[in-house]
PDB file of C-alpha atoms in Angstrom:
ATOM      1  CA  UNK A  99       5.362   7.400  -5.874  1.00 46.00           C
ATOM      2  CA  UNK A 100       1.208   6.399  -4.492  1.00 49.00           C
ATOM      3  CA  UNK A 101       1.261   6.150  -1.038  1.00 55.00           C
ATOM      4  CA  UNK A 102      -2.607   4.003  -1.004  1.00 61.00           C
ATOM      5  CA  UNK A 103      -1.949   3.565   3.032  1.00 67.00           C
ATOM      6  CA  UNK A 104      -0.302   3.608   6.931  1.00 85.00           C
ATOM      7  CA  UNK A 105      -1.166   2.198   9.774  1.00 91.00           C
ATOM      8  CA  UNK A 106       0.449   2.477  12.948  1.00 94.00           C
ATOM      9  CA  UNK A 107       0.093   0.111  15.949  1.00 95.00           C
ATOM     10  CA  UNK A 108       1.617   0.376  19.491  1.00 95.00           C
ATOM     11  CA  UNK A 109       1.423  -2.780  21.265  1.00 95.00           C
ATOM     12  CA  UNK A 110       2.392  -4.238  24.207  1.00 96.00           C
ATOM     13  CA  UNK A 111       5.098  -6.538  24.948  1.00 97.00           C
ATOM     14  CA  UNK A 112       2.688  -9.574  24.463  1.00 97.00           C
ATOM     15  CA  UNK A 113       3.261 -12.512  21.996  1.00 97.00           C
ATOM     16  CA  UNK A 114      -0.623 -12.838  22.109  1.00 96.00           C
ATOM     17  CA  UNK A 115      -0.358  -9.693  19.960  1.00 96.00           C
ATOM     18  CA  UNK A 116       1.417 -10.685  17.138  1.00 97.00           C
ATOM     19  CA  UNK A 117      -1.424 -13.025  15.110  1.00 97.00           C
ATOM     20  CA  UNK A 118      -3.626 -10.506  14.715  1.00 97.00           C
ATOM     21  CA  UNK A 119      -1.591  -7.523  14.383  1.00 97.00           C
ATOM     22  CA  UNK A 120       0.116 -10.263  10.901  1.00 97.00           C
ATOM     23  CA  UNK A 121      -3.155 -10.590   9.543  1.00 97.00           C
ATOM     24  CA  UNK A 122      -4.070  -7.092   9.668  1.00 96.00           C
ATOM     25  CA  UNK A 123      -0.843  -5.899   7.802  1.00 97.00           C
ATOM     26  CA  UNK A 124      -1.667  -9.082   5.204  1.00 97.00           C
ATOM     27  CA  UNK A 125      -5.161  -7.965   5.002  1.00 96.00           C
ATOM     28  CA  UNK A 126      -4.025  -4.946   3.904  1.00 95.00           C
ATOM     29  CA  UNK A 127      -1.671  -5.291   1.629  1.00 96.00           C
ATOM     30  CA  UNK A 128      -3.961  -7.498  -0.132  1.00 94.00           C
ATOM     31  CA  UNK A 129      -4.742  -4.573  -2.188  1.00 90.00           C
ATOM     32  CA  UNK A 130      -1.528  -4.223  -3.531  1.00 92.00           C
ATOM     33  CA  UNK A 131       0.410  -6.322  -7.060  1.00 91.00           C
ATOM     34  CA  UNK A 132       1.907  -8.930  -3.647  1.00 96.00           C
ATOM     35  CA  UNK A 133       1.350 -12.260  -5.203  1.00 96.00           C
ATOM     36  CA  UNK A 134       0.447 -15.802  -2.792  1.00 96.00           C
ATOM     37  CA  UNK A 135       3.631 -16.369  -1.621  1.00 97.00           C
ATOM     38  CA  UNK A 136       4.647 -12.929  -0.132  1.00 98.00           C
ATOM     39  CA  UNK A 137       1.420 -12.838   1.408  1.00 97.00           C
ATOM     40  CA  UNK A 138       1.530 -16.045   2.458  1.00 97.00           C
ATOM     41  CA  UNK A 139       4.719 -16.705   3.536  1.00 98.00           C
ATOM     42  CA  UNK A 140       7.381 -13.315   3.274  1.00 98.00           C
ATOM     43  CA  UNK A 141       5.256 -10.962   4.663  1.00 98.00           C
ATOM     44  CA  UNK A 142       3.327 -13.092   7.297  1.00 98.00           C
ATOM     45  CA  UNK A 143       6.564 -14.912   8.758  1.00 98.00           C
ATOM     46  CA  UNK A 144       9.127 -11.981   8.233  1.00 98.00           C
ATOM     47  CA  UNK A 145       6.859  -9.518  10.385  1.00 98.00           C
ATOM     48  CA  UNK A 146       6.345 -12.594  12.993  1.00 98.00           C
ATOM     49  CA  UNK A 147       9.832 -12.667  13.943  1.00 98.00           C
ATOM     50  CA  UNK A 148      10.366  -8.839  14.038  1.00 98.00           C
ATOM     51  CA  UNK A 149       7.378  -8.648  16.263  1.00 98.00           C
ATOM     52  CA  UNK A 150       8.599 -11.703  18.324  1.00 98.00           C
ATOM     53  CA  UNK A 151      11.847 -10.579  18.023  1.00 96.00           C
ATOM     54  CA  UNK A 152      11.055  -6.839  19.474  1.00 97.00           C
ATOM     55  CA  UNK A 153       9.210  -8.721  22.618  1.00 97.00           C
ATOM     56  CA  UNK A 154      11.037 -11.630  23.765  1.00 97.00           C
ATOM     57  CA  UNK A 155      14.633 -10.459  22.910  1.00 95.00           C
ATOM     58  CA  UNK A 156      14.030  -5.825  22.990  1.00 95.00           C
ATOM     59  CA  UNK A 157      11.975  -5.651  25.580  1.00 96.00           C
ATOM     60  CA  UNK A 158      12.003  -8.890  27.650  1.00 95.00           C
ATOM     61  CA  UNK A 159       7.855  -9.559  28.122  1.00 95.00           C
ATOM     62  CA  UNK A 160       7.733  -6.616  30.317  1.00 95.00           C
ATOM     63  CA  UNK A 161       4.821  -5.730  30.631  1.00 92.00           C
ATOM     64  CA  UNK A 162       5.667  -1.685  31.007  1.00 94.00           C
ATOM     65  CA  UNK A 163       7.089  -2.118  27.356  1.00 95.00           C
ATOM     66  CA  UNK A 164       5.845  -1.468  23.803  1.00 95.00           C
ATOM     67  CA  UNK A 165       6.383  -2.050  20.892  1.00 96.00           C
ATOM     68  CA  UNK A 166       5.546   0.621  17.765  1.00 96.00           C
ATOM     69  CA  UNK A 167       4.730  -0.931  14.570  1.00 97.00           C
ATOM     70  CA  UNK A 168       4.509   1.703  11.829  1.00 96.00           C
ATOM     71  CA  UNK A 169       3.670  -0.051   8.038  1.00 97.00           C
ATOM     72  CA  UNK A 170       3.777   2.656   4.529  1.00 96.00           C
ATOM     73  CA  UNK A 171       2.067   1.063   1.886  1.00 95.00           C
ATOM     74  CA  UNK A 172       2.446   2.271  -1.618  1.00 94.00           C
ATOM     75  CA  UNK A 173       2.123   0.708  -5.053  1.00 93.00           C
ATOM     76  CA  UNK A 174       5.522  -0.642  -5.236  1.00 95.00           C
ATOM     77  CA  UNK A 175       6.406  -1.859  -1.885  1.00 96.00           C
ATOM     78  CA  UNK A 176       5.166  -2.390   1.982  1.00 97.00           C
ATOM     79  CA  UNK A 177       7.648  -1.085   4.860  1.00 97.00           C
ATOM     80  CA  UNK A 178       7.634  -2.143   8.529  1.00 98.00           C
ATOM     81  CA  UNK A 179       8.936  -0.669  11.060  1.00 97.00           C
ATOM     82  CA  UNK A 180       9.040  -2.307  14.240  1.00 97.00           C
ATOM     83  CA  UNK A 181      10.061  -0.529  17.676  1.00 96.00           C
ATOM     84  CA  UNK A 182      11.339  -1.935  20.823  1.00 96.00           C
ATOM     85  CA  UNK A 183      12.351  -0.776  24.118  1.00 94.00           C
ATOM     86  CA  UNK A 184      15.384  -2.743  24.048  1.00 93.00           C
ATOM     87  CA  UNK A 185      19.291  -1.891  23.704  1.00 89.00           C
ATOM     88  CA  UNK A 186      19.502  -3.186  19.669  1.00 88.00           C
ATOM     89  CA  UNK A 187      21.843  -5.234  18.141  1.00 87.00           C
ATOM     90  CA  UNK A 188      24.704  -5.919  15.273  1.00 89.00           C
ATOM     91  CA  UNK A 189      21.928  -7.335  12.268  1.00 92.00           C
ATOM     92  CA  UNK A 190      24.465  -9.118  10.506  1.00 90.00           C
ATOM     93  CA  UNK A 191      26.338 -10.322  13.859  1.00 90.00           C
ATOM     94  CA  UNK A 192      23.285 -11.341  15.122  1.00 93.00           C
ATOM     95  CA  UNK A 193      22.644 -13.778  11.819  1.00 94.00           C
ATOM     96  CA  UNK A 194      23.013 -17.078  11.493  1.00 92.00           C
ATOM     97  CA  UNK A 195      22.527 -19.056   9.063  1.00 92.00           C
ATOM     98  CA  UNK A 196      20.843 -22.673  10.272  1.00 92.00           C
ATOM     99  CA  UNK A 197      21.682 -24.367   6.968  1.00 88.00           C
ATOM    100  CA  UNK A 198      25.088 -24.973   7.881  1.00 91.00           C
ATOM    101  CA  UNK A 199      25.676 -28.537   9.311  1.00 90.00           C
ATOM    102  CA  UNK A 200      26.286 -27.605  12.757  1.00 92.00           C
ATOM    103  CA  UNK A 201      23.472 -25.180  13.155  1.00 93.00           C
ATOM    104  CA  UNK A 202      20.657 -27.851  11.659  1.00 92.00           C
ATOM    105  CA  UNK A 203      20.046 -29.079  14.767  1.00 93.00           C
ATOM    106  CA  UNK A 204      19.579 -26.367  16.460  1.00 94.00           C
ATOM    107  CA  UNK A 205      16.029 -25.476  18.138  1.00 94.00           C
ATOM    108  CA  UNK A 206      16.648 -21.463  18.106  1.00 94.00           C
ATOM    109  CA  UNK A 207      18.557 -19.029  15.853  1.00 94.00           C
ATOM    110  CA  UNK A 208      16.893 -19.151  12.402  1.00 96.00           C
ATOM    111  CA  UNK A 209      14.760 -15.608  12.863  1.00 96.00           C
ATOM    112  CA  UNK A 210      16.742 -13.161  11.299  1.00 96.00           C
ATOM    113  CA  UNK A 211      17.916 -15.591   8.530  1.00 97.00           C
ATOM    114  CA  UNK A 212      14.083 -16.028   8.015  1.00 97.00           C
ATOM    115  CA  UNK A 213      13.174 -12.130   7.543  1.00 97.00           C
ATOM    116  CA  UNK A 214      16.267 -10.982   5.472  1.00 97.00           C
ATOM    117  CA  UNK A 215      15.551 -14.508   3.462  1.00 97.00           C
ATOM    118  CA  UNK A 216      11.828 -13.509   2.907  1.00 98.00           C
ATOM    119  CA  UNK A 217      12.337  -9.619   2.724  1.00 98.00           C
ATOM    120  CA  UNK A 218      14.144  -8.079   0.330  1.00 98.00           C
ATOM    121  CA  UNK A 219      15.612  -5.426   2.593  1.00 98.00           C
ATOM    122  CA  UNK A 220      16.018  -5.622   6.427  1.00 97.00           C
ATOM    123  CA  UNK A 221      17.733  -2.634   8.300  1.00 96.00           C
ATOM    124  CA  UNK A 222      18.419  -2.049  11.823  1.00 94.00           C
ATOM    125  CA  UNK A 223      18.625   1.423  13.451  1.00 91.00           C
ATOM    126  CA  UNK A 224      18.092   2.901  16.334  1.00 86.00           C
ATOM    127  CA  UNK A 225      14.889   4.727  16.488  1.00 80.00           C
ATOM    128  CA  UNK A 226      13.348   7.651  18.684  1.00 75.00           C
ATOM    129  CA  UNK A 227      12.089   5.515  21.539  1.00 70.00           C
ATOM    130  CA  UNK A 228       8.331   4.213  22.340  1.00 66.00           C
ATOM    131  CA  UNK A 229       7.465   7.242  24.324  1.00 62.00           C
ATOM    132  CA  UNK A 230       7.032   4.734  27.874  1.00 56.00           C
ATOM    133  CA  UNK A 231      10.735   5.058  28.923  1.00 47.00           C
ATOM    134  CA  UNK A 232      13.873   2.630  27.394  1.00 40.00           C
ATOM    135  CA  UNK A 233      15.044  -0.492  28.371  1.00 41.00           C
ATOM    136  CA  UNK A 234      17.765  -2.962  27.698  1.00 41.00           C
ATOM    137  CA  UNK A 235      17.651  -5.917  25.761  1.00 42.00           C
ATOM    138  CA  UNK A 236      19.136  -7.947  22.245  1.00 45.00           C
ATOM    139  CA  UNK A 237      18.307  -9.035  19.217  1.00 49.00           C
ATOM    140  CA  UNK A 238      18.876 -13.045  18.195  1.00 56.00           C
ATOM    141  CA  UNK A 239      22.153 -13.842  19.379  1.00 44.00           C
ATOM    142  CA  UNK A 240      22.726 -12.806  23.180  1.00 39.00           C
ATOM    143  CA  UNK A 241      25.785 -11.049  23.933  1.00 38.00           C
ATOM    144  CA  UNK A 242      25.663  -8.639  20.612  1.00 39.00           C
ATOM    145  CA  UNK A 243      23.671  -5.901  22.191  1.00 38.00           C
ATOM    146  CA  UNK A 244      25.150  -2.696  20.954  1.00 37.00           C
ATOM    147  CA  UNK A 245      23.515  -0.379  23.819  1.00 36.00           C
ATOM    148  CA  UNK A 246      22.421   0.334  26.680  1.00 36.00           C
ATOM    149  CA  UNK A 247      19.365   1.658  27.295  1.00 39.00           C
ATOM    150  CA  UNK A 248      18.890   5.049  26.221  1.00 44.00           C
ATOM    151  CA  UNK A 249      14.965   6.434  26.155  1.00 58.00           C
ATOM    152  CA  UNK A 250      15.434   5.663  22.162  1.00 74.00           C
ATOM    153  CA  UNK A 251      14.448   2.370  20.233  1.00 86.00           C
ATOM    154  CA  UNK A 252      15.157  -0.549  18.023  1.00 94.00           C
ATOM    155  CA  UNK A 253      13.638  -0.410  14.896  1.00 96.00           C
ATOM    156  CA  UNK A 254      13.558  -2.642  12.111  1.00 97.00           C
ATOM    157  CA  UNK A 255      12.936  -1.787   9.521  1.00 97.00           C
ATOM    158  CA  UNK A 256      11.378  -4.480   6.807  1.00 98.00           C
ATOM    159  CA  UNK A 257      10.576  -4.130   3.261  1.00 98.00           C
ATOM    160  CA  UNK A 258       9.369  -6.096   0.851  1.00 98.00           C
ATOM    161  CA  UNK A 259       8.296  -4.717  -3.007  1.00 97.00           C
ATOM    162  CA  UNK A 260       5.150  -5.353  -5.240  1.00 95.00           C
ATOM    163  CA  UNK A 261       6.225  -7.786  -8.043  1.00 85.00           C
ATOM    164  CA  UNK A 262       6.287  -5.345 -10.698  1.00 76.00           C
ATOM    165  CA  UNK A 263       8.251  -3.680  -8.731  1.00 76.00           C
ATOM    166  CA  UNK A 264      10.890  -6.354  -7.595  1.00 71.00           C
ATOM    167  CA  UNK A 265      14.586  -4.948  -7.562  1.00 63.00           C
TER     168      UNK A 265
ATOM    169  CA  UNK B 469      -3.722 -22.746  16.141  1.00 92.00           C
ATOM    170  CA  UNK B 470      -5.889 -25.864  16.743  1.00 95.00           C
ATOM    171  CA  UNK B 471      -4.646 -28.894  17.516  1.00 96.00           C
ATOM    172  CA  UNK B 472      -6.516 -32.139  16.130  1.00 97.00           C
ATOM    173  CA  UNK B 473      -4.766 -35.598  18.145  1.00 97.00           C
ATOM    174  CA  UNK B 474      -5.824 -39.133  16.251  1.00 97.00           C
ATOM    175  CA  UNK B 475      -4.572 -42.366  16.364  1.00 97.00           C
ATOM    176  CA  UNK B 476      -3.743 -44.671  12.983  1.00 97.00           C
ATOM    177  CA  UNK B 477      -3.293 -48.158  15.212  1.00 96.00           C
ATOM    178  CA  UNK B 478       0.439 -46.827  17.342  1.00 97.00           C
ATOM    179  CA  UNK B 479       0.809 -43.792  15.364  1.00 98.00           C
ATOM    180  CA  UNK B 480      -0.184 -40.414  16.586  1.00 98.00           C
ATOM    181  CA  UNK B 481      -1.425 -38.018  14.129  1.00 98.00           C
ATOM    182  CA  UNK B 482      -1.353 -34.591  14.819  1.00 98.00           C
ATOM    183  CA  UNK B 483      -3.371 -32.073  12.630  1.00 98.00           C
ATOM    184  CA  UNK B 484      -2.033 -28.425  12.961  1.00 98.00           C
ATOM    185  CA  UNK B 485      -4.678 -26.219  11.877  1.00 97.00           C
ATOM    186  CA  UNK B 486      -3.887 -22.398  12.110  1.00 97.00           C
ATOM    187  CA  UNK B 487      -0.149 -20.730  12.562  1.00 97.00           C
ATOM    188  CA  UNK B 488       2.388 -22.120  14.075  1.00 98.00           C
ATOM    189  CA  UNK B 489       4.162 -19.508  15.819  1.00 97.00           C
ATOM    190  CA  UNK B 490       6.238 -18.787  18.925  1.00 96.00           C
ATOM    191  CA  UNK B 491       2.799 -17.650  20.601  1.00 94.00           C
ATOM    192  CA  UNK B 492       1.353 -21.412  20.271  1.00 95.00           C
ATOM    193  CA  UNK B 493       4.639 -23.623  19.886  1.00 96.00           C
ATOM    194  CA  UNK B 494       4.272 -24.540  23.221  1.00 96.00           C
ATOM    195  CA  UNK B 495       0.879 -26.121  23.372  1.00 97.00           C
ATOM    196  CA  UNK B 496       2.583 -28.225  20.286  1.00 97.00           C
ATOM    197  CA  UNK B 497       5.180 -28.957  22.592  1.00 97.00           C
ATOM    198  CA  UNK B 498       3.709 -30.179  25.478  1.00 97.00           C
ATOM    199  CA  UNK B 499       1.417 -32.248  23.660  1.00 97.00           C
ATOM    200  CA  UNK B 500       3.383 -34.051  22.124  1.00 97.00           C
ATOM    201  CA  UNK B 501       5.813 -34.337  25.159  1.00 97.00           C
ATOM    202  CA  UNK B 502       2.879 -35.789  26.963  1.00 97.00           C
ATOM    203  CA  UNK B 503       2.367 -38.039  24.528  1.00 97.00           C
ATOM    204  CA  UNK B 504       5.558 -39.346  24.077  1.00 97.00           C
ATOM    205  CA  UNK B 505       5.737 -39.749  27.897  1.00 96.00           C
ATOM    206  CA  UNK B 506       3.080 -41.603  27.563  1.00 96.00           C
ATOM    207  CA  UNK B 507       4.432 -44.175  25.031  1.00 96.00           C
ATOM    208  CA  UNK B 508       3.864 -43.322  21.313  1.00 97.00           C
ATOM    209  CA  UNK B 509       7.181 -43.316  19.355  1.00 98.00           C
ATOM    210  CA  UNK B 510       5.681 -43.022  16.395  1.00 98.00           C
ATOM    211  CA  UNK B 511       4.146 -38.995  15.666  1.00 98.00           C
ATOM    212  CA  UNK B 512       2.888 -37.972  11.979  1.00 98.00           C
ATOM    213  CA  UNK B 513       2.386 -33.953  11.840  1.00 98.00           C
ATOM    214  CA  UNK B 514      -0.026 -33.241   9.363  1.00 98.00           C
ATOM    215  CA  UNK B 515       0.673 -29.818   8.008  1.00 98.00           C
ATOM    216  CA  UNK B 516      -2.669 -29.735   5.402  1.00 98.00           C
ATOM    217  CA  UNK B 517      -4.622 -27.244   7.486  1.00 97.00           C
ATOM    218  CA  UNK B 518      -1.364 -24.909   8.859  1.00 98.00           C
ATOM    219  CA  UNK B 519      -1.321 -21.508   7.707  1.00 97.00           C
ATOM    220  CA  UNK B 520       2.443 -19.976   8.188  1.00 98.00           C
ATOM    221  CA  UNK B 521       5.557 -21.542  10.626  1.00 98.00           C
ATOM    222  CA  UNK B 522       7.627 -19.018  12.331  1.00 98.00           C
ATOM    223  CA  UNK B 523      11.475 -19.724  13.348  1.00 98.00           C
ATOM    224  CA  UNK B 524       9.696 -21.020  16.651  1.00 98.00           C
ATOM    225  CA  UNK B 525       7.304 -23.167  15.444  1.00 98.00           C
ATOM    226  CA  UNK B 526      10.423 -24.917  13.525  1.00 98.00           C
ATOM    227  CA  UNK B 527      11.987 -24.981  16.752  1.00 97.00           C
ATOM    228  CA  UNK B 528       9.785 -26.726  18.453  1.00 98.00           C
ATOM    229  CA  UNK B 529       9.505 -29.247  15.259  1.00 98.00           C
ATOM    230  CA  UNK B 530      13.273 -29.571  16.039  1.00 98.00           C
ATOM    231  CA  UNK B 531      13.292 -29.939  19.678  1.00 97.00           C
ATOM    232  CA  UNK B 532      10.508 -32.899  19.322  1.00 98.00           C
ATOM    233  CA  UNK B 533      12.125 -34.806  16.474  1.00 98.00           C
ATOM    234  CA  UNK B 534      15.178 -35.032  18.401  1.00 97.00           C
ATOM    235  CA  UNK B 535      13.253 -35.871  21.877  1.00 97.00           C
ATOM    236  CA  UNK B 536      11.694 -38.591  19.585  1.00 98.00           C
ATOM    237  CA  UNK B 537      15.035 -40.218  18.426  1.00 97.00           C
ATOM    238  CA  UNK B 538      16.268 -40.096  20.899  1.00 97.00           C
ATOM    239  CA  UNK B 539      13.074 -42.526  22.837  1.00 97.00           C
ATOM    240  CA  UNK B 540      13.954 -44.529  19.546  1.00 98.00           C
ATOM    241  CA  UNK B 541      11.110 -42.910  17.940  1.00 98.00           C
ATOM    242  CA  UNK B 542      10.534 -40.402  15.033  1.00 97.00           C
ATOM    243  CA  UNK B 543       7.884 -37.638  13.539  1.00 97.00           C
ATOM    244  CA  UNK B 544       7.292 -37.472  10.184  1.00 98.00           C
ATOM    245  CA  UNK B 545       5.801 -34.643   8.545  1.00 98.00           C
ATOM    246  CA  UNK B 546       2.877 -34.758   6.079  1.00 98.00           C
ATOM    247  CA  UNK B 547       0.743 -32.325   3.610  1.00 98.00           C
ATOM    248  CA  UNK B 548       3.271 -29.293   3.258  1.00 98.00           C
ATOM    249  CA  UNK B 549       2.539 -26.617   1.162  1.00 97.00           C
ATOM    250  CA  UNK B 550       4.903 -25.392  -1.510  1.00 97.00           C
ATOM    251  CA  UNK B 551       5.407 -22.119   0.679  1.00 97.00           C
ATOM    252  CA  UNK B 552       6.088 -24.433   3.735  1.00 97.00           C
ATOM    253  CA  UNK B 553       8.052 -26.444   1.760  1.00 97.00           C
ATOM    254  CA  UNK B 554       9.880 -23.594   0.994  1.00 96.00           C
ATOM    255  CA  UNK B 555      10.491 -22.540   4.694  1.00 96.00           C
ATOM    256  CA  UNK B 556      12.022 -26.107   5.259  1.00 97.00           C
ATOM    257  CA  UNK B 557      14.899 -25.907   2.374  1.00 96.00           C
ATOM    258  CA  UNK B 558      15.220 -22.253   3.255  1.00 95.00           C
ATOM    259  CA  UNK B 559      16.838 -23.824   6.746  1.00 96.00           C
ATOM    260  CA  UNK B 560      17.585 -27.054   5.497  1.00 96.00           C
ATOM    261  CA  UNK B 561      15.070 -28.440   7.547  1.00 97.00           C
ATOM    262  CA  UNK B 562      14.173 -30.668   4.632  1.00 97.00           C
ATOM    263  CA  UNK B 563      17.357 -32.692   5.646  1.00 96.00           C
ATOM    264  CA  UNK B 564      16.829 -33.708   8.360  1.00 96.00           C
ATOM    265  CA  UNK B 565      12.761 -34.248   8.192  1.00 97.00           C
ATOM    266  CA  UNK B 566      11.746 -36.861   6.371  1.00 97.00           C
ATOM    267  CA  UNK B 567       8.467 -35.269   4.629  1.00 98.00           C
ATOM    268  CA  UNK B 568       5.424 -36.699   2.510  1.00 98.00           C
ATOM    269  CA  UNK B 569       3.309 -36.153   0.668  1.00 96.00           C
ATOM    270  CA  UNK B 570       0.168 -37.152   2.206  1.00 97.00           C
ATOM    271  CA  UNK B 571      -1.029 -37.717   5.948  1.00 97.00           C
ATOM    272  CA  UNK B 572      -1.308 -41.911   3.324  1.00 97.00           C
ATOM    273  CA  UNK B 573       2.303 -41.793   2.349  1.00 98.00           C
ATOM    274  CA  UNK B 574       3.877 -40.288   5.856  1.00 98.00           C
ATOM    275  CA  UNK B 575       1.736 -43.234   7.952  1.00 98.00           C
ATOM    276  CA  UNK B 576       3.224 -46.188   5.620  1.00 97.00           C
ATOM    277  CA  UNK B 577       6.841 -44.302   6.286  1.00 96.00           C
ATOM    278  CA  UNK B 578       6.954 -46.061   9.349  1.00 94.00           C
TER     279      UNK B 578
END
């Protein structure tokens, strides 16, 4: 597998940062064999959800906390890791199916579902920290945090494969 | 994102240019709620020039639809491209909203 590019970003916990970061990652992916929908829908929406979750829920918009974004791009796939300073969350427990009748009219709770529906793979795990100290927080689905801040960060890892390398 | 608001008869038309996402959803919500406060009951949101929408943007549309319906009005959606249509289908929001394939049809639906 040939690596075509990598990108490491450290952004403040401010939602105004999301759109330009997403635009830059999508721009880089245009060099690979992703199709129009992957670049216009799957990647930008899933990235926006991951960054939004990190800023709003992981870091709780605390200006003293940071979000790390690591991008690895090959001819086969793009992998984006988004790390916050939150306590982490149980991805399965927090993912709600918005298509269930009882959830249709909810105003929140579609983010993790969309991320997982639009990406080939979504994982989360404890990371090494953003280098700015740890805080508390949890993913979408309040009350599902799994641990207190410990100096590590919470990482959400998104994988999207190019069309020729679809699973 | 930028919003362009116009009127046709008693119908308010809101064009969304750019992305409707967490960082700007409040702008749409407040603008439409202000218009509803002022008496607007029929709203068409035109996505002809919209890029992508995240879950927060979808949530605002749900919130506005619920509010308008409480007031006896409704919100209708127009010009979703195939990608955005997929987003609404994935989340089953295509069952909550009346979606028209053109602004004219959305206007006629009231």
